[in-house]
Tab-separated table of C-alpha atoms and ligand atoms in Angstrom:
chain	number	residue	atom	x	y	z
A	1	MET	CA	29.070	50.051	48.809
A	2	THR	CA	28.698	53.267	46.950
A	3	ILE	CA	25.972	55.962	48.418
A	4	LYS	CA	24.038	57.885	45.891
A	5	LYS	CA	25.065	61.085	46.350
A	6	GLY	CA	23.754	64.888	45.020
A	7	LYS	CA	25.064	66.614	42.002
A	8	HIS	CA	26.847	69.079	43.820
A	9	THR	CA	28.591	66.730	45.813
A	10	THR	CA	29.197	64.593	42.846
A	11	CYS	CA	30.678	67.563	40.450
A	12	ILE	CA	33.160	68.239	43.802
A	13	HIS	CA	34.571	64.889	45.182
A	14	GLN	CA	33.271	62.423	43.090
A	15	GLY	CA	36.637	60.288	41.629
A	16	GLN	CA	38.956	62.465	43.461
A	17	ILE	CA	42.777	61.471	44.259
A	18	THR	CA	43.475	61.372	47.824
A	19	ASP	CA	46.591	63.311	48.375
A	20	GLU	CA	48.456	60.691	50.760
A	21	GLN	CA	51.578	62.549	50.947
A	22	PHE	CA	50.522	65.772	52.058
A	23	GLY	CA	46.860	65.920	52.486
A	24	GLY	CA	46.460	68.842	50.048
A	25	ALA	CA	42.686	69.678	49.185
A	26	LEU	CA	43.033	68.590	45.274
A	27	SER	CA	43.648	65.710	43.367
A	28	PRO	CA	47.886	65.456	42.471
A	29	LEU	CA	48.679	66.289	39.401
A	30	TYR	CA	50.523	63.485	37.969
A	31	MET	CA	52.266	63.829	34.354
A	32	ALA	CA	54.028	60.876	34.100
A	33	THR	CA	53.987	59.439	30.628
A	34	SER	CA	55.488	56.393	31.637
A	35	TYR	CA	55.024	53.637	34.709
A	36	PRO	CA	55.910	50.220	35.554
A	37	PHE	CA	55.163	47.075	33.104
A	38	LEU	CA	56.491	44.100	35.024
A	39	ASP	CA	53.666	42.084	36.609
A	40	VAL	CA	51.259	44.698	36.005
A	41	GLU	CA	47.714	44.036	34.122
A	42	ASP	CA	46.328	47.120	33.343
A	43	LYS	CA	49.830	49.099	32.152
A	44	ARG	CA	49.735	53.214	32.586
A	45	TYR	CA	49.913	55.340	29.676
A	46	PRO	CA	48.154	58.306	28.424
A	47	ARG	CA	47.065	57.232	25.448
A	48	TYR	CA	45.879	54.392	27.183
A	49	PHE	CA	43.392	56.368	28.875
A	50	ASN	CA	44.270	55.215	32.300
A	51	THR	CA	46.841	57.707	34.012
A	52	PRO	CA	45.469	58.988	37.528
A	53	ASN	CA	43.836	62.420	36.213
A	54	GLN	CA	42.490	60.984	33.283
A	55	GLU	CA	40.601	58.366	35.634
A	56	VAL	CA	39.658	61.140	37.737
A	57	ILE	CA	37.496	62.567	35.091
A	58	SER	CA	36.473	59.308	33.883
A	59	ASN	CA	34.968	58.357	37.705
A	60	LYS	CA	33.237	61.950	37.729
A	61	VAL	CA	31.848	62.479	34.244
A	62	ALA	CA	30.420	58.496	34.303
A	63	ALA	CA	28.643	59.266	37.922
A	64	LEU	CA	27.608	62.351	36.420
A	65	GLU	CA	26.138	60.469	33.785
A	66	ASN	CA	24.749	57.568	35.464
A	67	ALA	CA	27.155	55.401	33.418
A	68	GLU	CA	29.715	52.497	34.531
A	69	TRP	CA	32.377	54.435	33.116
A	70	ALA	CA	33.643	57.393	30.718
A	71	LEU	CA	36.857	58.828	28.864
A	72	PRO	CA	38.209	61.970	28.472
A	73	PHE	CA	39.460	62.969	25.330
A	74	SER	CA	41.259	65.895	23.416
A	75	SER	CA	38.285	67.778	21.820
A	76	GLY	CA	34.400	67.057	21.433
A	77	MET	CA	35.429	65.782	17.757
A	78	ALA	CA	38.069	63.273	18.833
A	79	ALA	CA	35.121	61.864	21.167
A	80	ILE	CA	32.536	61.669	18.339
A	81	SER	CA	34.708	60.464	15.961
A	82	THR	CA	36.323	57.524	17.686
A	83	SER	CA	33.097	56.612	19.236
A	84	LEU	CA	31.319	56.426	15.573
A	85	PHE	CA	34.649	54.382	14.397
A	86	ALA	CA	34.414	52.492	17.010
A	87	PHE	CA	31.143	50.791	16.013
A	88	LEU	CA	31.516	51.401	12.418
A	89	LYS	CA	33.182	49.442	10.082
A	90	LYS	CA	33.299	49.281	6.003
A	91	GLY	CA	29.536	48.228	4.326
A	92	ASP	CA	27.986	49.734	7.511
A	93	HIS	CA	25.242	52.030	7.450
A	94	VAL	CA	24.463	54.904	10.477
A	95	VAL	CA	21.397	57.258	10.773
A	96	PHE	CA	22.122	60.372	11.807
A	97	GLN	CA	19.784	63.079	13.182
A	98	ASN	CA	19.470	66.180	10.357
A	99	GLU	CA	20.313	68.970	12.979
A	100	LEU	CA	23.679	68.453	13.919
A	101	TYR	CA	26.616	70.333	15.171
A	102	GLY	CA	28.661	71.609	12.056
A	103	GLY	CA	32.277	69.596	12.806
A	104	SER	CA	30.030	66.576	12.897
A	105	TYR	CA	28.419	67.254	9.789
A	106	HIS	CA	31.607	67.776	8.137
A	107	LEU	CA	32.602	64.522	9.812
A	108	VAL	CA	30.295	62.976	8.139
A	109	GLN	CA	29.969	64.593	5.022
A	110	GLU	CA	33.643	64.831	4.155
A	111	GLU	CA	35.488	61.344	5.715
A	112	PHE	CA	32.931	58.223	5.832
A	113	GLU	CA	32.864	58.107	2.186
A	114	ASN	CA	36.380	57.530	2.319
A	115	TYR	CA	36.007	54.868	4.897
A	116	GLY	CA	33.132	52.674	2.753
A	117	ILE	CA	30.656	53.810	5.802
A	118	GLU	CA	27.243	54.518	4.624
A	119	TYR	CA	24.984	57.270	6.093
A	120	SER	CA	21.251	58.928	6.114
A	121	PHE	CA	20.191	62.009	7.747
A	122	SER	CA	16.712	62.072	9.120
A	123	LYS	CA	14.083	63.799	7.462
A	124	GLY	CA	12.958	65.196	10.506
A	125	LEU	CA	12.852	64.803	13.875
A	126	GLU	CA	9.798	62.571	14.493
A	127	ILE	CA	10.575	58.808	15.106
A	128	SER	CA	9.073	57.705	11.813
A	129	ASP	CA	11.603	59.995	10.500
A	130	PHE	CA	14.525	58.061	12.077
A	131	GLU	CA	13.028	54.604	11.583
A	132	ASN	CA	12.355	55.399	7.672
A	133	GLU	CA	16.172	55.830	7.114
A	134	ILE	CA	16.960	52.206	9.259
A	135	LYS	CA	18.452	49.764	6.864
A	136	GLU	CA	19.461	46.045	7.038
A	137	ASN	CA	23.422	47.260	7.413
A	138	THR	CA	22.266	50.109	9.971
A	139	LYS	CA	24.554	49.798	12.890
A	140	VAL	CA	24.501	52.995	14.773
A	141	ILE	CA	21.926	55.560	15.504
A	142	TYR	CA	23.320	59.139	16.749
A	143	ILE	CA	21.265	62.508	17.596
A	144	GLU	CA	21.968	65.437	19.103
A	145	THR	CA	19.282	67.459	21.683
A	146	PRO	CA	18.809	69.990	22.036
A	147	SER	CA	19.987	70.693	18.579
A	148	ASN	CA	21.934	73.641	17.597
A	149	PRO	CA	20.881	76.570	16.681
A	150	LEU	CA	17.204	75.649	16.997
A	151	LEU	CA	16.824	74.090	20.181
A	152	SER	CA	15.085	71.712	18.509
A	153	LEU	CA	14.117	68.388	21.203
A	154	THR	CA	14.309	64.799	19.716
A	155	ASP	CA	12.599	62.188	21.504
A	156	ILE	CA	15.640	60.110	23.660
A	157	GLU	CA	13.420	57.365	25.012
A	158	ALA	CA	11.740	56.638	21.796
A	159	ILE	CA	15.374	56.655	20.185
A	160	ALA	CA	16.651	54.429	22.835
A	161	ASN	CA	13.837	52.042	22.302
A	162	LEU	CA	14.040	51.702	18.284
A	163	ALA	CA	17.893	51.322	18.667
A	164	LYS	CA	16.801	48.385	20.974
A	165	LYS	CA	14.331	47.279	18.548
A	166	HIS	CA	16.784	47.074	15.576
A	167	ASP	CA	20.089	46.118	17.331
A	168	LEU	CA	21.387	49.363	17.301
A	169	VAL	CA	24.078	51.032	19.230
A	170	SER	CA	22.606	54.827	20.122
A	171	MET	CA	24.745	57.840	20.866
A	172	ILE	CA	23.658	61.175	21.944
A	173	ASP	CA	25.806	64.733	21.567
A	174	ASN	CA	24.902	65.876	24.989
A	175	THR	CA	26.515	69.189	24.941
A	176	PHE	CA	24.135	71.734	24.853
A	177	ALA	CA	22.245	70.026	27.956
A	178	SER	CA	24.940	68.836	30.275
A	179	PRO	CA	24.820	65.812	32.405
A	180	ILE	CA	23.084	68.162	35.134
A	181	ASN	CA	20.000	68.835	32.724
A	182	GLN	CA	19.989	65.887	30.947
A	183	THR	CA	21.209	61.984	31.765
A	184	PRO	CA	20.360	60.326	28.666
A	185	LEU	CA	21.730	56.450	29.875
A	186	ASP	CA	18.589	57.044	31.958
A	187	PHE	CA	16.244	56.656	29.099
A	188	GLY	CA	18.124	53.766	27.469
A	189	ILE	CA	20.849	55.615	25.251
A	190	ASP	CA	23.898	53.567	25.196
A	191	LEU	CA	26.817	56.439	24.571
A	192	SER	CA	26.500	59.770	25.991
A	193	ILE	CA	28.946	62.481	24.177
A	194	HIS	CA	29.896	65.794	25.297
A	195	SER	CA	32.553	68.622	23.492
A	196	ALA	CA	33.827	69.320	27.072
A	197	THR	CA	34.914	72.244	25.666
A	198	LYS	CA	31.461	73.707	26.771
A	199	TYR	CA	29.667	73.275	29.929
A	200	LEU	CA	31.983	70.827	31.350
A	201	SER	CA	35.140	73.187	31.300
A	202	GLY	CA	32.693	76.451	31.031
A	203	HIS	CA	35.602	78.981	31.185
A	204	SER	CA	36.207	79.156	27.724
A	205	ASP	CA	39.992	78.038	28.606
A	206	ILE	CA	39.678	74.101	27.542
A	207	SER	CA	39.712	71.925	24.671
A	208	ALA	CA	38.304	68.449	25.623
A	209	GLY	CA	36.053	66.099	25.101
A	210	VAL	CA	34.004	62.845	27.019
A	211	VAL	CA	32.006	60.012	26.220
A	212	ALA	CA	30.149	58.118	28.636
A	213	GLY	CA	28.069	54.462	28.743
A	214	LYS	CA	28.352	50.843	30.156
A	215	LYS	CA	31.775	49.642	30.773
A	216	GLU	CA	31.898	47.171	27.588
A	217	LEU	CA	30.623	49.708	25.320
A	218	VAL	CA	33.010	52.469	26.099
A	219	ASP	CA	35.969	49.892	26.276
A	220	LYS	CA	35.205	49.483	22.667
A	221	VAL	CA	35.716	53.287	22.193
A	222	MET	CA	39.226	53.109	24.480
A	223	TYR	CA	40.578	50.291	22.127
A	224	LYS	CA	39.445	52.430	19.235
A	225	GLY	CA	40.983	55.383	20.916
A	226	ARG	CA	44.437	53.823	21.556
A	227	ASN	CA	45.095	53.529	17.729
A	228	PHE	CA	43.827	56.596	16.633
A	229	GLY	CA	45.114	58.921	19.772
A	230	GLY	CA	43.008	61.837	20.857
A	231	ASN	CA	43.380	61.105	24.379
A	232	LEU	CA	43.297	64.516	27.086
A	233	SER	CA	46.517	65.164	28.570
A	234	ASP	CA	46.731	64.549	32.611
A	235	PHE	CA	47.176	68.858	32.824
A	236	MET	CA	43.892	69.432	30.724
A	237	CYS	CA	42.626	66.631	32.848
A	238	PHE	CA	43.460	68.367	36.258
A	239	LEU	CA	42.357	71.518	35.087
A	240	LEU	CA	38.871	69.906	33.650
A	241	GLU	CA	38.315	68.348	37.370
A	242	ARG	CA	38.643	72.081	38.861
A	243	SER	CA	36.065	73.121	36.362
A	244	ILE	CA	33.713	70.180	37.017
A	245	LYS	CA	33.173	71.343	40.526
A	246	THR	CA	30.989	73.943	39.463
A	247	LEU	CA	29.274	72.211	37.022
A	248	ALA	CA	25.913	71.906	38.601
A	249	LEU	CA	26.552	75.531	40.294
A	250	ARG	CA	26.986	77.068	37.088
A	251	ILE	CA	24.046	75.080	34.973
A	252	GLU	CA	21.310	76.031	37.587
A	253	LYS	CA	22.606	79.604	37.226
A	254	HIS	CA	22.797	79.285	33.126
A	255	ASN	CA	18.810	77.785	33.592
A	256	GLU	CA	17.704	80.624	35.428
A	257	ASN	CA	19.344	83.631	33.369
A	258	ALA	CA	18.492	81.691	29.897
A	259	HIS	CA	15.145	81.584	31.028
A	260	PHE	CA	14.971	84.952	31.968
A	261	VAL	CA	16.346	86.312	29.059
A	262	ALA	CA	13.883	83.650	26.862
A	263	GLN	CA	10.603	85.350	28.411
A	264	GLU	CA	12.254	89.033	28.281
A	265	LEU	CA	12.903	88.628	24.800
A	266	SER	CA	9.423	86.921	23.758
A	267	SER	CA	7.529	89.749	25.041
A	268	ASN	CA	9.798	92.248	23.120
A	269	PRO	CA	8.204	93.945	19.820
A	270	MET	CA	11.519	93.674	18.009
A	271	VAL	CA	12.088	90.691	18.269
A	272	LYS	CA	10.016	88.004	16.174
A	273	LYS	CA	10.464	84.721	17.594
A	274	VAL	CA	12.605	82.746	20.719
A	275	TYR	CA	13.492	79.162	20.552
A	276	TYR	CA	13.886	78.022	23.961
A	277	PRO	CA	12.573	74.599	25.349
A	278	GLY	CA	11.569	76.071	28.713
A	279	LEU	CA	9.299	78.508	27.059
A	280	VAL	CA	5.713	77.336	27.133
A	281	SER	CA	5.627	78.257	23.389
A	282	HIS	CA	8.176	76.055	21.985
A	283	LYS	CA	7.591	73.490	20.212
A	284	ASN	CA	8.794	70.966	22.361
A	285	HIS	CA	8.232	72.237	25.556
A	286	GLU	CA	6.271	68.866	27.121
A	287	LEU	CA	9.058	66.786	25.648
A	288	ALA	CA	11.471	69.087	27.793
A	289	LYS	CA	9.821	68.532	30.640
A	290	ARG	CA	9.589	64.861	30.313
A	291	GLN	CA	13.286	64.854	29.386
A	292	MET	CA	15.471	67.518	31.113
A	293	ASN	CA	16.283	68.660	34.468
A	294	GLY	CA	16.631	72.384	33.210
A	295	PHE	CA	16.428	73.819	30.397
A	296	GLY	CA	20.039	75.309	29.954
A	297	GLY	CA	21.766	78.171	28.912
A	298	MET	CA	21.469	78.364	24.923
A	299	LEU	CA	18.592	79.836	22.991
A	300	SER	CA	18.414	81.414	19.816
A	301	PHE	CA	16.099	84.422	18.645
A	302	ASP	CA	14.611	85.956	14.923
A	303	LEU	CA	14.984	89.544	15.181
A	304	ASP	CA	12.538	91.552	12.974
A	305	GLU	CA	13.340	91.471	9.143
A	306	THR	CA	13.519	95.218	9.807
A	307	LEU	CA	16.590	95.061	11.764
A	308	ASN	CA	20.187	94.185	10.920
A	309	ALA	CA	21.332	91.536	13.219
A	310	LYS	CA	24.963	92.179	12.151
A	311	ILE	CA	24.768	96.265	13.410
A	312	PHE	CA	22.838	94.638	16.738
A	313	GLN	CA	25.771	92.434	17.352
A	314	LYS	CA	28.384	95.152	17.182
A	315	LYS	CA	26.293	97.578	19.679
A	316	LEU	CA	26.367	95.407	22.119
A	317	GLN	CA	28.838	96.473	25.122
A	318	MET	CA	28.904	93.529	27.184
A	319	ILE	CA	27.735	90.403	25.338
A	320	LYS	CA	30.631	89.158	22.699
A	321	PRO	CA	30.093	88.294	18.954
A	322	SER	CA	32.030	85.235	19.164
A	323	MET	CA	32.492	81.692	18.102
A	324	SER	CA	32.224	78.679	20.665
A	325	LEU	CA	29.574	78.516	23.723
A	326	ALA	CA	28.986	77.740	27.253
A	327	GLY	CA	31.401	80.117	29.069
A	328	VAL	CA	30.689	82.179	32.029
A	329	GLU	CA	30.941	85.319	29.563
A	330	SER	CA	27.400	85.634	27.776
A	331	THR	CA	28.201	85.013	23.707
A	332	ILE	CA	26.346	85.564	20.835
A	333	ILE	CA	26.796	83.733	17.362
A	334	GLN	CA	24.787	84.367	13.887
A	335	PRO	CA	24.811	81.005	12.154
A	336	SER	CA	23.909	82.563	8.519
A	337	LEU	CA	27.756	83.957	8.805
A	338	THR	CA	29.018	81.344	10.599
A	339	SER	CA	28.540	77.624	10.728
A	340	HIS	CA	25.718	77.951	8.075
A	341	ALA	CA	27.464	80.689	6.279
A	342	LEU	CA	28.012	77.892	3.253
A	343	LEU	CA	24.421	77.137	2.556
A	344	SER	CA	22.220	79.319	0.572
A	345	PRO	CA	19.568	81.219	1.865
A	346	GLU	CA	17.284	78.997	0.713
A	347	GLU	CA	18.297	76.033	2.313
A	348	ARG	CA	19.114	78.059	5.351
A	349	ILE	CA	15.320	78.553	5.172
A	350	SER	CA	14.374	74.924	4.297
A	351	GLN	CA	16.168	74.497	7.824
A	352	GLY	CA	14.295	76.974	9.474
A	353	ILE	CA	17.500	79.298	10.111
A	354	SER	CA	16.666	82.912	8.753
A	355	ASP	CA	19.316	85.340	8.350
A	356	ASN	CA	18.445	87.420	11.291
A	357	LEU	CA	18.477	84.601	13.790
A	358	LEU	CA	20.862	85.019	16.679
A	359	ARG	CA	22.129	82.063	18.971
A	360	PHE	CA	22.748	83.042	22.255
A	361	SER	CA	25.105	81.481	24.918
A	362	VAL	CA	23.368	83.140	28.321
A	363	GLY	CA	26.118	83.201	30.660
A	364	LEU	CA	26.647	83.866	34.246
A	365	GLU	CA	26.312	87.703	34.515
A	366	ASN	CA	23.943	89.132	36.631
A	367	LYS	CA	20.566	88.710	34.519
A	368	GLU	CA	19.374	91.934	34.468
A	369	ASP	CA	22.808	93.377	33.049
A	370	ILE	CA	22.663	90.986	30.238
A	371	MET	CA	19.161	92.586	29.494
A	372	ALA	CA	19.767	95.562	29.612
A	373	ASP	CA	23.004	95.053	27.306
A	374	ILE	CA	20.343	93.546	24.776
A	375	GLU	CA	17.974	96.247	25.084
A	376	GLN	CA	20.329	99.185	25.078
A	377	ALA	CA	21.464	97.426	21.778
A	378	LEU	CA	18.154	97.004	19.984
A	379	LYS	CA	17.411	100.675	20.809
A	380	ASN	CA	20.447	101.577	19.478
A	381	ILE	CA	19.429	100.256	15.978
A	382	ALA	CA	15.715	100.739	15.721
B	401	PLP	C1	31.608	72.239	20.026
B	401	PLP	C2	30.565	71.330	19.980
B	401	PLP	C3	31.296	69.998	19.481
B	401	PLP	C4	32.353	69.867	19.149
B	401	PLP	O1	33.480	69.749	19.884
B	401	PLP	P1	35.094	70.299	20.019
B	401	PLP	O2	35.306	70.607	21.405
B	401	PLP	O3	35.011	71.498	19.418
B	401	PLP	O4	35.786	69.459	19.238
B	401	PLP	C5	30.234	68.807	18.957
B	401	PLP	N1	29.031	68.940	19.274
B	401	PLP	C6	28.330	70.313	19.820
B	401	PLP	C7	27.142	70.431	20.045
B	401	PLP	C8	29.255	71.246	20.018
B	401	PLP	O5	28.867	72.349	20.640
């Protein structure tokens, strides 16, 4: 009998391999790439996603996502591409949310046509925006909530119901929320995908991805993954296991710090607008309360037009202007110079991304120190 445990307990204990030999406190690391085959039904091999340390991650992530099973990949994009290709073939159509992570957007734009897979992007984030794009040959619907970089929300349950109505496989990029703040399978989503490079690892030192869902669907992704490769190495699984032990603890602090920073920034006259689902002023705050257990560590804000966002970032002393997100350290990024640099200023404006928009990954430093750094940099450029 499995007893339903709390998140912290699950993060720490779920799936751990008992060290029978020495009684050590950790899952032993098994680096073997060769396992027996005689009279063995499920032959173990790293690319088959079934080595002992891979299964630790599968067990832990599945438990956190309230899923039957999960798979560890070598990157978020490996998890995303393998999941999509597992359910899409030539002649099929897929509906994507219009606000998508840059890498996912490139995958679709640059690869799908080569494989004869059709796609549409929703015009907005209302359910009708998605339903309008569904065609005869649509097989998959794919969302990302909260989205990057504006932290917009999509109604997870409504999307899951729409998918059921039209017999589609529903997928979500759950990276920004983490399984601590959001468990999309509880709302009926089929596959929940993460860039584990972000919160699941949390220390800016692991590249990984995961997919979680019903065993039957995850198995389809697994068979596609055996052909494509992209499995996570055992050593990285060992490190990721260590990271996930503190996931719930870290996320609670990320939530607290980001909420504090969002509130402080909202009352700062040098900041024009703050995007954070936890703020009552956020357009999706009610939805956030319905589908999220916490509002997350990510926020964005517009600096007043009179200020120079680039110089502001150079004046920061502790907060690092760096790519990526979700580490223990606070990092900041200017989408107009990075993820959205290839768009024209007009295209950016149409997506609501001003040139003075900054996306902030609020870390685990003392929240007063985070704010102090922002305030001294703002004073410096005023
Ligand atoms: C980083 C990220 C990805 C891609 O993950 P990689 O590990 O870089 O391949 C996908 N989705 C979101 C929301 C991300 O932040």
